[in-house]
Short mmCIF file of C-alpha atoms in Angstrom, two decimals:
data_model
loop_
_atom_site.label_atom_id
_atom_site.label_comp_id
_atom_site.label_asym_id
_atom_site.label_seq_id
_atom_site.Cartn_x
_atom_site.Cartn_y
_atom_site.Cartn_z
CA UNK A 1 85.68 95.94 107.99
CA UNK A 2 87.58 95.76 104.95
CA UNK A 3 90.17 92.99 104.59
CA UNK A 4 93.76 94.12 104.09
CA UNK A 5 94.88 91.84 101.35
CA UNK A 6 98.45 91.69 100.02
CA UNK A 7 99.46 90.39 96.60
CA UNK A 8 102.59 88.99 95.41
CA UNK A 9 102.71 88.25 91.81
CA UNK A 10 105.60 86.82 90.06
CA UNK A 11 106.90 84.07 87.73
CA UNK A 12 108.24 81.99 91.10
CA UNK A 13 110.71 79.94 88.98
CA UNK A 14 111.52 78.88 91.70
CA UNK A 15 110.16 80.49 94.84
CA UNK A 16 112.48 81.36 97.47
CA UNK A 17 113.31 82.78 100.89
CA UNK A 18 113.37 86.35 99.21
CA UNK A 19 109.71 86.09 98.44
CA UNK A 20 108.61 84.49 101.52
CA UNK A 21 110.59 87.08 103.76
CA UNK A 22 109.03 90.01 101.63
CA UNK A 23 105.56 88.74 101.98
CA UNK A 24 105.96 88.01 105.63
CA UNK A 25 107.55 91.62 106.42
CA UNK A 26 104.84 93.43 104.28
CA UNK A 27 102.26 91.42 106.32
CA UNK A 28 103.69 92.60 109.48
CA UNK A 29 104.59 96.04 108.78
CA UNK A 30 101.37 96.84 106.80
CA UNK A 31 98.90 94.79 109.12
CA UNK A 32 97.81 92.56 106.14
CA UNK A 33 95.56 89.71 106.85
CA UNK A 34 96.76 87.57 103.96
CA UNK A 35 99.03 87.58 101.30
CA UNK A 36 98.12 85.76 98.11
CA UNK A 37 100.84 84.37 95.99
CA UNK A 38 99.76 84.75 92.48
CA UNK A 39 102.00 82.85 89.95
CA UNK A 40 101.90 84.41 86.46
CA UNK A 41 100.89 82.26 83.42
CA UNK A 42 103.20 84.67 81.37
CA UNK A 43 105.02 87.86 82.47
CA UNK A 44 104.85 90.30 79.62
CA UNK A 45 108.17 91.44 80.76
CA UNK A 46 109.68 88.10 80.34
CA UNK A 47 108.41 86.96 77.11
CA UNK A 48 110.75 84.88 75.31
CA UNK A 49 112.48 83.57 78.49
CA UNK A 50 112.28 79.87 79.13
CA UNK A 51 110.28 79.27 82.17
CA UNK A 52 109.17 76.02 84.10
CA UNK A 53 105.57 75.04 83.33
CA UNK A 54 102.78 76.88 85.11
CA UNK A 55 102.04 73.47 86.92
CA UNK A 56 105.22 73.14 88.31
CA UNK A 57 105.62 76.62 89.51
CA UNK A 58 102.20 76.25 91.12
CA UNK A 59 103.32 73.06 92.98
CA UNK A 60 106.77 74.87 94.14
CA UNK A 61 104.50 77.87 95.41
CA UNK A 62 102.08 75.83 97.45
CA UNK A 63 104.92 73.81 99.05
CA UNK A 64 106.82 77.07 99.73
CA UNK A 65 103.93 78.69 101.75
CA UNK A 66 102.24 75.47 103.23
CA UNK A 67 103.46 76.26 106.76
CA UNK A 68 102.33 80.07 106.75
CA UNK A 69 98.83 80.66 107.69
CA UNK A 70 99.03 84.28 106.42
CA UNK A 71 99.87 82.95 102.87
CA UNK A 72 97.53 81.57 100.32
CA UNK A 73 98.30 80.55 96.77
CA UNK A 74 95.79 81.85 93.92
CA UNK A 75 95.43 80.44 90.40
CA UNK A 76 93.85 83.64 89.32
CA UNK A 77 96.46 84.69 87.21
CA UNK A 78 97.80 81.27 86.10
CA UNK A 79 94.25 80.39 84.69
CA UNK A 80 93.60 83.62 82.59
CA UNK A 81 95.17 83.51 79.03
CA UNK A 82 98.52 85.12 78.79
CA UNK A 83 99.88 87.69 79.12
CA UNK A 84 99.44 88.39 82.74
CA UNK A 85 98.98 92.12 83.36
CA UNK A 86 99.20 93.56 86.87
CA UNK A 87 96.05 95.98 85.98
CA UNK A 88 93.85 92.80 84.81
CA UNK A 89 94.64 91.22 87.85
CA UNK A 90 93.91 93.99 90.12
CA UNK A 91 90.30 94.60 88.26
CA UNK A 92 89.46 90.97 89.18
CA UNK A 93 90.44 91.18 92.72
CA UNK A 94 89.01 94.71 93.34
CA UNK A 95 85.66 93.23 92.78
CA UNK A 96 85.83 91.17 95.94
CA UNK A 97 85.93 94.36 97.91
CA UNK A 98 89.34 94.03 99.82
CA UNK A 99 91.70 96.69 100.48
CA UNK A 100 94.65 95.79 97.99
CA UNK A 101 98.45 95.95 98.54
CA UNK A 102 100.47 94.73 95.74
CA UNK A 103 103.97 94.00 96.50
CA UNK A 104 106.71 95.23 94.03
CA UNK A 105 110.56 95.44 94.30
CA UNK A 106 111.30 98.96 95.03
CA UNK A 107 114.04 98.88 92.17
CA UNK A 108 110.95 98.52 89.88
CA UNK A 109 109.18 101.62 90.56
CA UNK A 110 110.78 103.58 88.07
CA UNK A 111 109.41 101.24 85.54
CA UNK A 112 106.00 101.49 86.63
CA UNK A 113 105.16 104.42 83.99
CA UNK A 114 105.88 101.83 81.39
CA UNK A 115 103.39 99.21 82.93
CA UNK A 116 99.84 98.77 81.20
CA UNK A 117 97.47 101.38 82.69
CA UNK A 118 99.77 102.74 85.75
CA UNK A 119 97.30 105.38 86.93
CA UNK A 120 94.46 102.55 87.23
CA UNK A 121 97.01 100.34 89.13
CA UNK A 122 97.32 102.95 91.77
CA UNK A 123 93.74 103.75 91.89
CA UNK A 124 92.78 99.92 92.45
CA UNK A 125 95.86 99.16 94.99
CA UNK A 126 98.27 100.51 97.27
CA UNK A 127 101.93 99.59 96.25
CA UNK A 128 104.10 98.05 98.91
CA UNK A 129 107.65 98.76 97.69
CA UNK A 130 110.09 96.23 99.11
CA UNK A 131 113.76 97.19 99.12
CA UNK A 132 116.18 94.69 97.44
CA UNK A 133 119.48 94.53 99.18
CA UNK A 134 122.13 96.30 97.34
CA UNK A 135 119.76 98.54 95.55
CA UNK A 136 119.47 102.24 96.33
CA UNK A 137 116.35 103.48 97.95
CA UNK A 138 113.67 104.46 95.26
CA UNK A 139 113.50 107.91 93.97
CA UNK A 140 109.91 108.76 94.81
CA UNK A 141 110.15 112.36 93.85
CA UNK A 142 111.05 111.26 90.07
CA UNK A 143 108.14 108.74 90.14
CA UNK A 144 105.77 111.69 91.25
CA UNK A 145 106.89 113.66 88.31
CA UNK A 146 105.93 110.93 85.61
CA UNK A 147 102.87 109.70 87.67
CA UNK A 148 101.27 112.54 89.64
CA UNK A 149 99.72 111.31 93.12
CA UNK A 150 101.65 108.04 93.09
CA UNK A 151 103.66 108.80 96.24
CA UNK A 152 100.49 108.85 98.37
CA UNK A 153 99.79 105.56 97.13
CA UNK A 154 103.11 103.81 97.86
CA UNK A 155 104.31 102.18 101.24
CA UNK A 156 108.08 101.34 101.78
CA UNK A 157 108.51 97.88 103.36
CA UNK A 158 112.06 97.41 104.65
CA UNK A 159 113.25 93.60 104.72
CA UNK A 160 116.51 92.33 106.08
CA UNK A 161 119.18 91.73 103.17
CA UNK A 162 118.64 88.47 101.58
CA UNK A 163 119.96 88.67 98.01
CA UNK A 164 118.55 85.87 96.11
CA UNK A 165 117.11 85.76 92.66
CA UNK A 166 115.24 83.04 90.61
CA UNK A 167 117.93 83.19 87.91
CA UNK A 168 120.72 82.69 90.40
CA UNK A 169 119.02 79.66 91.85
CA UNK A 170 118.27 78.05 88.27
CA UNK A 171 122.08 78.64 87.39
CA UNK A 172 123.07 76.79 90.68
CA UNK A 173 121.02 73.94 89.77
CA UNK A 174 122.43 73.82 86.32
CA UNK A 175 126.18 73.77 87.77
CA UNK A 176 124.96 70.95 90.43
CA UNK A 177 125.07 73.43 93.49
CA UNK A 178 122.99 73.19 96.58
CA UNK A 179 119.78 75.39 97.17
CA UNK A 180 120.00 74.65 100.83
CA UNK A 181 118.91 77.81 102.75
CA UNK A 182 117.98 79.70 99.71
CA UNK A 183 114.42 77.97 99.35
CA UNK A 184 112.16 75.80 101.57
CA UNK A 185 113.35 72.15 101.64
CA UNK A 186 109.95 71.07 100.25
CA UNK A 187 110.68 73.25 96.97
CA UNK A 188 114.24 71.78 96.88
CA UNK A 189 112.91 68.48 96.95
CA UNK A 190 110.38 69.13 94.27
CA UNK A 191 113.06 70.55 91.87
CA UNK A 192 115.23 67.57 92.25
CA UNK A 193 112.59 65.05 91.85
CA UNK A 194 111.39 66.72 88.64
CA UNK A 195 114.65 67.35 87.42
CA UNK A 196 114.22 71.07 86.79
CA UNK A 197 116.70 73.59 85.50
CA UNK A 198 118.99 70.87 84.45
#
């Protein structure tokens, strides 16, 4: 039987409960056997932004997911030369024979046409489109016009409202505000010990 594998890529700068909740709900709703957290070496959509080192982000991800047996961290995207394109990652993972479910914010779906090789992305994996609190539901009909057949490759995943962003968390640290209840305590301790985002 083919393994159902969820993939959650991103900068994870830092990882937070929004990431963890999206992965847990996708695993539950889509009957995934595992969700791989794949920190990106360099997100092509965030070039020019200052981000923490790859090793710091890796350490935060491993701490954030340590207590969940459904979650695994993978260096596959980190250890490849940048930039990190989703299609390249999916090609590498597709060879392993799992059924792939790539988690994506539902608000990002309209941008999918602009990604590198969007049709191949849809061929290699199903998209698990996760709602974001405060965002309208995705317009799947509009997506279908730009990418025929896309709707049949998208699963909608509903999560309870948790409006957290890495950018907001970095700003909180710079302002001396607490991250408690926004990220796992192990990640909060790592950020403080390393002096990240100051």
